[in-house]
XYZ file of C-alpha atoms in Angstrom:
592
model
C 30.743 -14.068 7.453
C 32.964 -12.068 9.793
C 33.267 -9.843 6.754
C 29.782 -8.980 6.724
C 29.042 -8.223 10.128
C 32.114 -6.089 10.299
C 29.504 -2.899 9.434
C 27.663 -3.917 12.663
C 30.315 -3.034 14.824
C 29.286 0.571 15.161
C 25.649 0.166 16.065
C 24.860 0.613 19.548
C 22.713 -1.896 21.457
C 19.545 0.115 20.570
C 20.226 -0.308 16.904
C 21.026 -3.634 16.542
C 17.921 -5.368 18.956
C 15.625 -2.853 16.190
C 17.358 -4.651 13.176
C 17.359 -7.691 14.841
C 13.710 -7.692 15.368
C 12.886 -6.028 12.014
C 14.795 -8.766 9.869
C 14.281 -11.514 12.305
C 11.082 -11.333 13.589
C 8.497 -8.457 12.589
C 9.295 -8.299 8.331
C 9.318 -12.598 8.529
C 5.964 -12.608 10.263
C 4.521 -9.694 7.970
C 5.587 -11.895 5.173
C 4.421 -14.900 6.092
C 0.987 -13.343 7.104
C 0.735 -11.501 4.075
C 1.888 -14.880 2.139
C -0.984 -17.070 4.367
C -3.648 -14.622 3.884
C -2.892 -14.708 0.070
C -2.716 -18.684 -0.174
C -5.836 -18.845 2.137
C -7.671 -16.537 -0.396
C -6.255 -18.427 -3.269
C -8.009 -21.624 -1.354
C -11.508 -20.005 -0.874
C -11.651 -19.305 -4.060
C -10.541 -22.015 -5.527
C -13.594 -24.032 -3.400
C -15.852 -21.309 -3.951
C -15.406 -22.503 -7.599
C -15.533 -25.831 -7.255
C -19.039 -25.496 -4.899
C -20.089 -23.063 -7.887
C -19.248 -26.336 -10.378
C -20.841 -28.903 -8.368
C -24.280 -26.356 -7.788
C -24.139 -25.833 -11.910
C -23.756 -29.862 -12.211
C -26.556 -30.165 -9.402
C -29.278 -27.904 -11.068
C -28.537 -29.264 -14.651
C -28.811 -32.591 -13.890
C -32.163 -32.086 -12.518
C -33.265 -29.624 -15.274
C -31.694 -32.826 -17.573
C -34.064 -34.820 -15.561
C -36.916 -32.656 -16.372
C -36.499 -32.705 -20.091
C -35.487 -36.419 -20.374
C -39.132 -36.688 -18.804
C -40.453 -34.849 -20.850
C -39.230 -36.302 -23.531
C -40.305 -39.775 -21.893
C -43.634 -38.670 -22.221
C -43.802 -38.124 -25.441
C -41.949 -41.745 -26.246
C -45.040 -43.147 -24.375
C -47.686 -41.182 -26.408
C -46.153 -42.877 -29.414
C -46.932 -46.127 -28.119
C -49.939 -45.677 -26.276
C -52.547 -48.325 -27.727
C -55.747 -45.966 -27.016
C -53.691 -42.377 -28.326
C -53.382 -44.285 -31.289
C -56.206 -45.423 -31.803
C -57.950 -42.343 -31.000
C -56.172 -40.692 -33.951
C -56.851 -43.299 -36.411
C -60.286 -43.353 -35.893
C -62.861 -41.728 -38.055
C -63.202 -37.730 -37.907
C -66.988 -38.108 -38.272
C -67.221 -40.789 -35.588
C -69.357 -40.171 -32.803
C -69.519 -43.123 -30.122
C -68.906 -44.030 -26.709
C -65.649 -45.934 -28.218
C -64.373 -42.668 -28.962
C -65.388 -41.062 -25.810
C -63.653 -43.359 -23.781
C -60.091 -43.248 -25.829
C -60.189 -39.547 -25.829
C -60.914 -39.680 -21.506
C -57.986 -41.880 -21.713
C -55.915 -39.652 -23.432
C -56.920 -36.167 -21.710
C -56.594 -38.697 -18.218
C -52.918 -39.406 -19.118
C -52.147 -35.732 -20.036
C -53.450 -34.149 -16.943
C -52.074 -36.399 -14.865
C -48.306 -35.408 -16.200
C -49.313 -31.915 -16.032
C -50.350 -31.823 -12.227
C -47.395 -34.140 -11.583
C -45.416 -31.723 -12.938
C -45.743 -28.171 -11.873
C -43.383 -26.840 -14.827
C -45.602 -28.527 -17.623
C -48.289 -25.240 -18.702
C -49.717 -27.424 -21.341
C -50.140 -30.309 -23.670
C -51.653 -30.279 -27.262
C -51.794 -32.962 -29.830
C -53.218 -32.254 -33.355
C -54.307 -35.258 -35.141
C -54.213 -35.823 -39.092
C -57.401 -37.110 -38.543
C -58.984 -33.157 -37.149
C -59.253 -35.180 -33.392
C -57.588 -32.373 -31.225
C -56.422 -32.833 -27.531
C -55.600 -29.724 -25.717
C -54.701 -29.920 -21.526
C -53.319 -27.148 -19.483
C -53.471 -23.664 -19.804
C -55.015 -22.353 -22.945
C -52.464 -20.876 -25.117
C -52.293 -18.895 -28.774
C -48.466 -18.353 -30.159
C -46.921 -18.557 -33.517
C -45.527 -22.017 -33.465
C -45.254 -22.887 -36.968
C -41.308 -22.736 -37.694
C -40.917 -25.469 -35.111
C -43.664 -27.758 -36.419
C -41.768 -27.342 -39.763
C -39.070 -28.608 -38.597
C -40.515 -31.202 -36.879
C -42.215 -31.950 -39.648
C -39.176 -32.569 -41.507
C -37.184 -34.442 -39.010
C -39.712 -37.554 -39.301
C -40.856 -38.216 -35.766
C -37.258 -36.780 -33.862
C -37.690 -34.357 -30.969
C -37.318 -30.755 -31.417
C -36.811 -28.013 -28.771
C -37.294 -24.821 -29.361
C -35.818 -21.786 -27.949
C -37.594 -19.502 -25.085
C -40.467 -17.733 -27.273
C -43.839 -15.840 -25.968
C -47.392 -16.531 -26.363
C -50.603 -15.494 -25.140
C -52.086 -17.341 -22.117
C -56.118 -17.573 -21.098
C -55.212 -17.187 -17.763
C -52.041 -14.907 -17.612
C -51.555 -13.098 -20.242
C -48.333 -13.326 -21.514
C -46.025 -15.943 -21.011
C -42.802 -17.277 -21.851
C -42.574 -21.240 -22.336
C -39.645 -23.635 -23.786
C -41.759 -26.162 -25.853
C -41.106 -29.676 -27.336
C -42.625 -30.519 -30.616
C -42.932 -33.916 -32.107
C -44.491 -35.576 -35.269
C -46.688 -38.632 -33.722
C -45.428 -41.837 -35.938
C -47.662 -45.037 -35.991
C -45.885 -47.156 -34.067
C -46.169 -50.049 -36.232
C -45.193 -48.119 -38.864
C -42.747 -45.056 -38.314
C -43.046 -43.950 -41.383
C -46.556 -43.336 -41.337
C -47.533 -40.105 -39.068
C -50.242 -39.979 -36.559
C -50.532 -36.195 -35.628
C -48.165 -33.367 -34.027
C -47.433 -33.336 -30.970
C -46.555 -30.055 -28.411
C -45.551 -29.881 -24.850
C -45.159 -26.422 -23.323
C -42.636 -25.792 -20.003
C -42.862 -22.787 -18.194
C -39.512 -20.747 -19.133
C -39.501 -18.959 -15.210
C -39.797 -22.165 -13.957
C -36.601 -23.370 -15.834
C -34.608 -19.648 -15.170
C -35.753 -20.017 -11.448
C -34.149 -23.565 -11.196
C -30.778 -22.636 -12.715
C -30.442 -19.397 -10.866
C -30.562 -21.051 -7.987
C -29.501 -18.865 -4.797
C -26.152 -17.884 -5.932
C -26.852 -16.788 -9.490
C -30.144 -14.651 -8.158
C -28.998 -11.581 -6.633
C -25.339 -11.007 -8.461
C -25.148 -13.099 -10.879
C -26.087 -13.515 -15.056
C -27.758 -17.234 -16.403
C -27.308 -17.708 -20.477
C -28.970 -21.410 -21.880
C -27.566 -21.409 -25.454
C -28.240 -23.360 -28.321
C -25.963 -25.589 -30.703
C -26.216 -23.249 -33.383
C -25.280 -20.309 -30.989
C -29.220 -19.314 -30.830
C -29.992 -17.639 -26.955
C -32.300 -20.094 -25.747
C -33.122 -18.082 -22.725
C -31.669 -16.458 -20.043
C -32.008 -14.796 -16.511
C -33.912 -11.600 -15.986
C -30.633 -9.916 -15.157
C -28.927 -11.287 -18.225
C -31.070 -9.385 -20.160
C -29.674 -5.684 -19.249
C -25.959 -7.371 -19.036
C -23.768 -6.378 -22.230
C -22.018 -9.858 -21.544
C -22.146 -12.268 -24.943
C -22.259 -16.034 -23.704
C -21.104 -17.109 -27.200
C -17.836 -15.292 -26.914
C -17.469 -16.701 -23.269
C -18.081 -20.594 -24.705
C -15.466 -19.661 -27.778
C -12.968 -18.951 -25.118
C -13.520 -21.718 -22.804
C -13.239 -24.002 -25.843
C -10.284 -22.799 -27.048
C -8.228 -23.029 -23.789
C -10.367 -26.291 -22.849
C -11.855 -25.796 -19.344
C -15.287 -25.296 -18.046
C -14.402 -22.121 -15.931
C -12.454 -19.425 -16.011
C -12.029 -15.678 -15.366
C -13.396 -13.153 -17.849
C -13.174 -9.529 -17.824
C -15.843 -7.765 -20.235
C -16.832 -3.605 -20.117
C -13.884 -3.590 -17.602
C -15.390 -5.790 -14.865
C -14.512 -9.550 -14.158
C -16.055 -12.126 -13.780
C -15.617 -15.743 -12.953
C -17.986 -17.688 -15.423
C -18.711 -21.640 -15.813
C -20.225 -23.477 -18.771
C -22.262 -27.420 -18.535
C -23.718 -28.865 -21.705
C -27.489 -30.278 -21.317
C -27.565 -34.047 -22.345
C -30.101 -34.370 -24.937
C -30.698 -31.041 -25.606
C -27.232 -30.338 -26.791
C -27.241 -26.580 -24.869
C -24.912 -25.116 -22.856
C -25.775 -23.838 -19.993
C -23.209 -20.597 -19.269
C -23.339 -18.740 -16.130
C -21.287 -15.690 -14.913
C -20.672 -14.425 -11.376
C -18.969 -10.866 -10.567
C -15.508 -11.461 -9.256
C -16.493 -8.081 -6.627
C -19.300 -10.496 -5.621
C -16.753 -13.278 -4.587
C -14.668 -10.721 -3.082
C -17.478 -8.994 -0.736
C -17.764 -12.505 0.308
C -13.935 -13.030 1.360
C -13.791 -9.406 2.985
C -14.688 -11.147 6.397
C -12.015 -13.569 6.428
C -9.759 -11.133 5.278
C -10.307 -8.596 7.781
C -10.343 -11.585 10.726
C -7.006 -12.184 9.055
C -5.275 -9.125 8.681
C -6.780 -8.521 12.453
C -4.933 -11.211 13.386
C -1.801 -10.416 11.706
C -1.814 -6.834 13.696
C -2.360 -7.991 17.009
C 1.115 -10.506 16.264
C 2.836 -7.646 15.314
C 1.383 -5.266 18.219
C 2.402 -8.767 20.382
C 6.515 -8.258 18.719
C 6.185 -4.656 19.196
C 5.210 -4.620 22.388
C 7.986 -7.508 23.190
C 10.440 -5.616 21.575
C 9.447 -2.326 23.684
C 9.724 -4.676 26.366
C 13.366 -5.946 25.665
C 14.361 -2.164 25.201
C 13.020 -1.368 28.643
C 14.227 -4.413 30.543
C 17.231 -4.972 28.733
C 18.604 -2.368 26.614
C 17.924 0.601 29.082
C 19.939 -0.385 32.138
C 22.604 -1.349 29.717
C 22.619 2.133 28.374
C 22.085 3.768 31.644
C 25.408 1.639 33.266
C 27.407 2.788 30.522
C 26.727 6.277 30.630
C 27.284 6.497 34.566
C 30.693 4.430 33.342
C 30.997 7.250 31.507
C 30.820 9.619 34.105
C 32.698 7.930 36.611
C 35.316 8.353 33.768
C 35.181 11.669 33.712
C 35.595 12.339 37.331
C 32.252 12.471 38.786
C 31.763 9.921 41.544
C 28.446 10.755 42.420
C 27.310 8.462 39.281
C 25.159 5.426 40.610
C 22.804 3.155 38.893
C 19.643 2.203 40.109
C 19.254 -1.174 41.628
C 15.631 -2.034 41.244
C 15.511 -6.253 41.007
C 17.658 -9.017 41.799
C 18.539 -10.021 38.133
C 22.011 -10.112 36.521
C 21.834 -6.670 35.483
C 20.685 -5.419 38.583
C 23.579 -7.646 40.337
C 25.920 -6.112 37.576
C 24.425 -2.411 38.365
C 25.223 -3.233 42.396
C 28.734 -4.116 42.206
C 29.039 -0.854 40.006
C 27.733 0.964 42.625
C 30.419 -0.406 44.677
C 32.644 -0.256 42.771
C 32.198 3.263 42.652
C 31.785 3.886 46.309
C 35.362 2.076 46.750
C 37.213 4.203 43.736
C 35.440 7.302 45.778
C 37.021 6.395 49.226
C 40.225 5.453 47.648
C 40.655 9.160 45.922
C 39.623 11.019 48.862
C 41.676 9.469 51.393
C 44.501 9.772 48.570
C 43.535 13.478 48.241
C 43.657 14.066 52.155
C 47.140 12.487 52.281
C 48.410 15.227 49.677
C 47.232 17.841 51.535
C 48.627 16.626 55.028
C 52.032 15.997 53.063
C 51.560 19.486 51.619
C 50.726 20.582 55.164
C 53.926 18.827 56.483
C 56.163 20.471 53.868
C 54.501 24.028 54.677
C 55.223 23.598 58.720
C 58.572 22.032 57.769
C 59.622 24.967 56.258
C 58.073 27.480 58.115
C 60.121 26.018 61.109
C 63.340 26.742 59.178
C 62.858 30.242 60.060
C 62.269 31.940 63.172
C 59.470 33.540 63.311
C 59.860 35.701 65.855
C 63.408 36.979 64.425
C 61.869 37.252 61.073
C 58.680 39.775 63.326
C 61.342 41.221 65.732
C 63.546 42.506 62.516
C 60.479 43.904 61.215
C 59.360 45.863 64.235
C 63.122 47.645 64.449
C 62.986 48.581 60.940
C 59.768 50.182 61.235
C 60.800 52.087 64.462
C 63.508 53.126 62.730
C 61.383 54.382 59.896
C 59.295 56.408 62.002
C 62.212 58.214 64.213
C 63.460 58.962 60.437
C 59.978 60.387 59.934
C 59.355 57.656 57.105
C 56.034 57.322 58.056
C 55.184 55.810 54.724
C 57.765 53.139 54.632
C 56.835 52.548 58.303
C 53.201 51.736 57.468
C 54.033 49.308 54.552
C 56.609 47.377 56.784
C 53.828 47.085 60.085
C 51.662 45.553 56.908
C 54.182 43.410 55.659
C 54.945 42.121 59.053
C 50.742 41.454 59.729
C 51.160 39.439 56.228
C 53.942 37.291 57.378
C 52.003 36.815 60.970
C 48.495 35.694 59.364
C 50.429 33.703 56.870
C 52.209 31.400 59.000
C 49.501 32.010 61.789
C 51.863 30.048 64.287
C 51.937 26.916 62.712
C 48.188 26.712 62.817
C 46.307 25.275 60.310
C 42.705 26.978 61.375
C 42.131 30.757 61.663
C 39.497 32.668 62.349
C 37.392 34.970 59.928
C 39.046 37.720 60.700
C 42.617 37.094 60.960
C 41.973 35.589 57.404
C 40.239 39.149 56.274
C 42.824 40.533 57.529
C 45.239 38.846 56.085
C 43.548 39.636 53.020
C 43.689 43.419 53.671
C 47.272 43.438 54.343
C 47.798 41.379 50.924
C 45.631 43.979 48.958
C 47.532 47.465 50.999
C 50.942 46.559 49.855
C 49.947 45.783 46.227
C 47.885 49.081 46.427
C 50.918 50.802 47.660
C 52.421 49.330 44.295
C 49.444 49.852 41.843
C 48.230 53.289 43.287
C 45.146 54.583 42.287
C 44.844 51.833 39.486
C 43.555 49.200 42.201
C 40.999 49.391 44.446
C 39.049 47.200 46.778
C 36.549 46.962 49.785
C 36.426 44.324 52.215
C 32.773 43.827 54.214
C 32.281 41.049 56.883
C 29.087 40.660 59.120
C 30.285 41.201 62.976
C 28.858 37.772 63.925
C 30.882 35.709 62.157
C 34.178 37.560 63.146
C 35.114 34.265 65.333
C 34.196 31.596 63.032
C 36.743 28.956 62.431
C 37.904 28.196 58.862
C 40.978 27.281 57.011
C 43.749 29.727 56.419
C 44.689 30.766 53.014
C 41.390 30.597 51.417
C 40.610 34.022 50.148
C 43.868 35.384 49.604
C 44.399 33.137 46.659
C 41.259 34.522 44.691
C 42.513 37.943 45.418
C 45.804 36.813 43.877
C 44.525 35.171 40.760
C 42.330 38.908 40.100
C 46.107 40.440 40.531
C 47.476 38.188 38.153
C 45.030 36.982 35.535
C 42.658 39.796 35.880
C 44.202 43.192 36.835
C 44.280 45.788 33.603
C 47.830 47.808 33.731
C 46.190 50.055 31.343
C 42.770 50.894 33.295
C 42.652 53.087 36.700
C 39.569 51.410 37.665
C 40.820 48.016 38.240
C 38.273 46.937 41.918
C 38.022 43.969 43.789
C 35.259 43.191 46.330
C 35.031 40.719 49.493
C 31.821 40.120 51.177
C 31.159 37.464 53.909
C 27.438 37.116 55.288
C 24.833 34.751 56.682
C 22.467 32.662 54.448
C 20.696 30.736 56.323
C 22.752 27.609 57.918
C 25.487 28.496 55.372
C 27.837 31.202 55.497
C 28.707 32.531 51.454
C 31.885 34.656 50.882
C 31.484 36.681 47.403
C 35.029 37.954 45.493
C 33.859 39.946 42.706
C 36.633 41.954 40.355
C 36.096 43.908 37.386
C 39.021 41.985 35.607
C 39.516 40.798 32.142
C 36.861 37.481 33.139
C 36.902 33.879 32.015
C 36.867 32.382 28.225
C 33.413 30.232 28.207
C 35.088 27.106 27.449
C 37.465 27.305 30.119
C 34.555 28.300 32.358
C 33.245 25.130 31.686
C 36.417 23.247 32.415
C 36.668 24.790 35.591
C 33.107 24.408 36.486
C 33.443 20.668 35.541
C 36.566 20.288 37.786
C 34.728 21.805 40.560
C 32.143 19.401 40.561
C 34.167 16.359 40.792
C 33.607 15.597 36.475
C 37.036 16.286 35.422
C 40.355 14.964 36.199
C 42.999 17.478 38.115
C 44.619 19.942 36.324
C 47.679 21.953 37.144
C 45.994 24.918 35.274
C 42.995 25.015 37.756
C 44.995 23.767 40.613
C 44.337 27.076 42.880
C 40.801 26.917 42.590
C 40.408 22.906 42.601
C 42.909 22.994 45.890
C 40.734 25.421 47.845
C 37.310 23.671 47.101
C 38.985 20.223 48.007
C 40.499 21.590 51.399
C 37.063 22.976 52.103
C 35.380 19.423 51.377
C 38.009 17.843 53.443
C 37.783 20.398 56.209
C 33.902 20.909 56.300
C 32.266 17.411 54.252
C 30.293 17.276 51.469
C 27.981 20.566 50.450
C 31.006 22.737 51.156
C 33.165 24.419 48.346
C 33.779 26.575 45.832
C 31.504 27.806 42.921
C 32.082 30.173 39.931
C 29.216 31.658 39.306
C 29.565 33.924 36.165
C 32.684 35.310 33.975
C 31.817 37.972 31.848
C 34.045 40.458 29.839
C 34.698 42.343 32.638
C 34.698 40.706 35.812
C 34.656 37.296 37.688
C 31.985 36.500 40.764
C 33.667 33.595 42.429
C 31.627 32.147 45.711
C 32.648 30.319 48.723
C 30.250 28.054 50.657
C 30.743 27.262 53.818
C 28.384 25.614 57.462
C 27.909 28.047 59.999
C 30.014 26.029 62.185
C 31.316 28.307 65.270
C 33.850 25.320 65.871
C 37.448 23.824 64.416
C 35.457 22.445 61.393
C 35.877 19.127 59.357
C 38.383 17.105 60.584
């Protein structure tokens, strides 16, 4: 296991709470939702077919009903005493005997006809010529069936849904039962023919029912494979009921799916006792569907606001969690780096907001601890510097140098004169008396004696221009600062080949700061080293020996003045470096 989650190790926190949520949380969900929603479908449908068997079951058994009542009546004609008599009597009787069994009769008749609604008519033809006809006057071609009820001896025959001519409505369909009329003392002996005539709408409007009416196809199909009858939509459907029962047959269920003139459909078969049909209906599986779209929808709804729920958690553990993790560690980062103005925000009184405080701290404590390291340096540095300026006295060192200029000018040396009076005004800015403050210009001065003698050197290859505003003649600032940017243009920057080689000094107001500009025309800065020095400047890099000028002077300008004063390099190009010095208008002895 260790193994595995070795390839982990170099995902950062952001990484591995996404993976952890997208293999733990969000793809488990999806798949269970997905696998719910598809078992809960499964379910509906399987019940939608089961309601669909027990509505099939339902309407058949009534429809049985029907025709086993049918069929009842024509059981009781056989053994009605005054039907029987009525069509054994003589055909050229006339008497009130015979006019009260015929009343019978047509009495019996119309009361199953206006008992039942689906019952158009009722006709019985006797051997005798006595005819009985009750119901709706009909003419149709009849004759195959009363053949074969002929020959079957006195046993029911249905026939399939045929057309005839009605008195009242014109054409009709009907589903009739014929019957040969046996003496019922003798069943061998027939009576008459008997015909009873259903209404086929009646019989289509019972097994359509309310689900088979709008979408769905009824087929009622006879033993022999004859179409008995069938739905009004049936009738433009291309769908062959036969093939549907050989299939069902063959695997041995009552329902199944069936795809036909590339649709499917889910269709259901019930035989009719007594009748030996098969009732076969078919429903559009895009009908079942249409009717499923609502739960899935309320589903799949509900699956999207869960994941909207984990996204929104997750979004939630990034911003709570993740975030302030990632923010600590990159002000680590920085601390590491040198910059101790890094600090966290501390917005809550959790752990990570306890961890982010003592960070700040921490920080504010690592801070201290350099600068009052940093301020010890520079006294010891400080220390050393008086030490050994006191090995020397001073005012031999300025008295020796006043005789040998005197003695240069009664020599008429003028030249040599004026290089040792600024040799000596070097010496007496440099070591300024032991005093660590001078003023601005004793240090411009100081400058301009440095710059004379190495012009007296360089000739007309150097040249330079010093420009300070009157006001701030008096203003107290640390010796030594300028000098050493005019030194590093001499060393670094100054082109032995070029008689154009300038340097500039400019002090001036800016509002509550005062800003000193050295600008040369030198051989400039590399960019990446720019950058390094910028960076060192600004507290983000660690000390280097190689910037140590320019990172001493800023830090004795922090120390002396606080925070806001220092050094910036502004630009570095080719030719030429524009270094600036910032400094408070402070008329006083500054920082410390």
């Amino acid at each position: 296991m260790p193994g595995k989650l070795r390839m982990f190790r170099n995902f950062g926190l952001k990484q591995i709470a996404l993976l952890i949520f997208l293999l733990l949380v969000i793809l488990p969900t999806l798949g269970v939702g997905i696998l719910v929603q598809s078992s809960y479908t499964q379910i509906l449908q399987k019940q939608y077919v089961q309601s669909t068997l027990r509505n099939l079951d339902a309407v058949v058994n009534q429809l049985e009903e029907q025709f086993s009542m049918v069929e009842d009546i024509a059981d009781y004609l056989i053994y009605n005493a005054d039907l029987n008599a009525y069509l054994q009597s003589d055909p050229e009787e006339y008497s009130e005997r015979i006019d009260r069994l015929q009343e019978s009769v047509e009495g019996l008749l119309i009361f199953h006809i206006f008992s039942k609604p689906y019952i158009l008519s009722i006709t019985i033809e006797g051997l005798n010529g006595r005819l009985i006809e009750m119901g709706e006057p009909v003419i149709g071609d009849e004759r195959a069936w009363q053949l074969e009820a002929a020959e079957q001896r006195g046993k029911i025959v249905w026939s399939e849904g045929y057309t005839v001519n009605s008195g009242w409505k014109g054409n009709i369909s009907v589903v009739s039962l014929f019957r040969v009329l046996n003496l019922y003392k003798d069943v061998t002996t027939p009576l008459g023919n008997l015909t009873i005539r259903l209404d086929e709408q009646s019989i289509v409007d019972l097994l359509e029912n309310e689900q088979y009416r709008e979408e769905g196809f009824v087929f009622v199909v006879g033993p022999d494979g004859e179409h008995v009858l069938q739905s009004e939509k049936a009738l433009t459907s291309q769908l062959d009921p036969n093939h549907i029962l050989e299939t069902m047959n063959s695997k041995g269920v009552r329902d199944m799916s069936y795809k036909a003139d590339g649709s499917s459909y889910y269709t259901f078969s019930r035989v009719m006792e007594g009748t030996n049909w098969t009732v076969v209906t078919a429903i559009p599986k895009s009908v079942i569907d249409q009717q499923l779209v609502g739960v899935r929808w309320l589903m799949t709804t509900v699956l999207i606001v869960i994941l909207l729920l984990l996204i929104t958690a997750l979004a939630g553990f990034q911003y709570m969690i993740i975030s302030p993790i990632l923010r600590l560690k990159n002000e680590t980062t920085r601390v590491m780096m040198g910059d101790f103005n890094a600090r966290v925000p501390v917005n809550s009184n959790n752990e990570i907001s306890d961890l982010n405080r003592k960070f700040n701290a921490m920080v504010d404590t690592i801070q201290e601890l350099i600068d009052h390291k940093y301020k010890m340096e520079i006294r010891e540095r400080e220390s050393e510097l008086k030490l050994l300026q006191s090995q020397v006295d001073p005012h031999f060192l300025y008295n020796t140098l006043d005789t040998i200029r005197w003695t240069a000018r009664l020599e008429n040396a003028d030249k040599a004169s004026h290089l040792i009076e600024m040799l000596s005004r070097f010496f007496r800015s440099s070591m300024n008396n032991g005093q660590y403050v001078t003023s601005m210009q004793q240090e411009m001065e100081f400058v301009q004696s440095y710059l004379t003698l190495h012009q007296v050197r360089l000739g007309t290859r150097l040249h330079y221009a010093l420009f300070m505003e009157y006001s701030l003649a008096d203003l107290k600032m640390p010796k030594t600062v300028i000098q050493p940017l005019v030194e590093n243009f001499l060393i670094h920057g100054f082109n032995t080949k070029s008689n154009n080689n300038w340097i500039k000094v400019n002090a001036y107001h800016n509002g509550d700061e005062v800003w000193i500009d050295v600008r040369d025309n030198g051989k400039g800065i590399e960019a990446q080293r720019m950058v390094q020095i910028q960076a060192s400047l600004k507290g983000r890099q660690q000390r280097s020996d190689k910037i140590g000028a320019l990172q001493n002077i800023n830090e004795r300008l922090t120390i002396f003045y606080g925070p806001g004063a220092g050094l910036e390099l502004m630009s570095s190009q080719e030719k030429g470096t524009f270094v600036r010095i910032k400094i408070p208008y402070l008329n006083s002895n500054g920082g410390e």
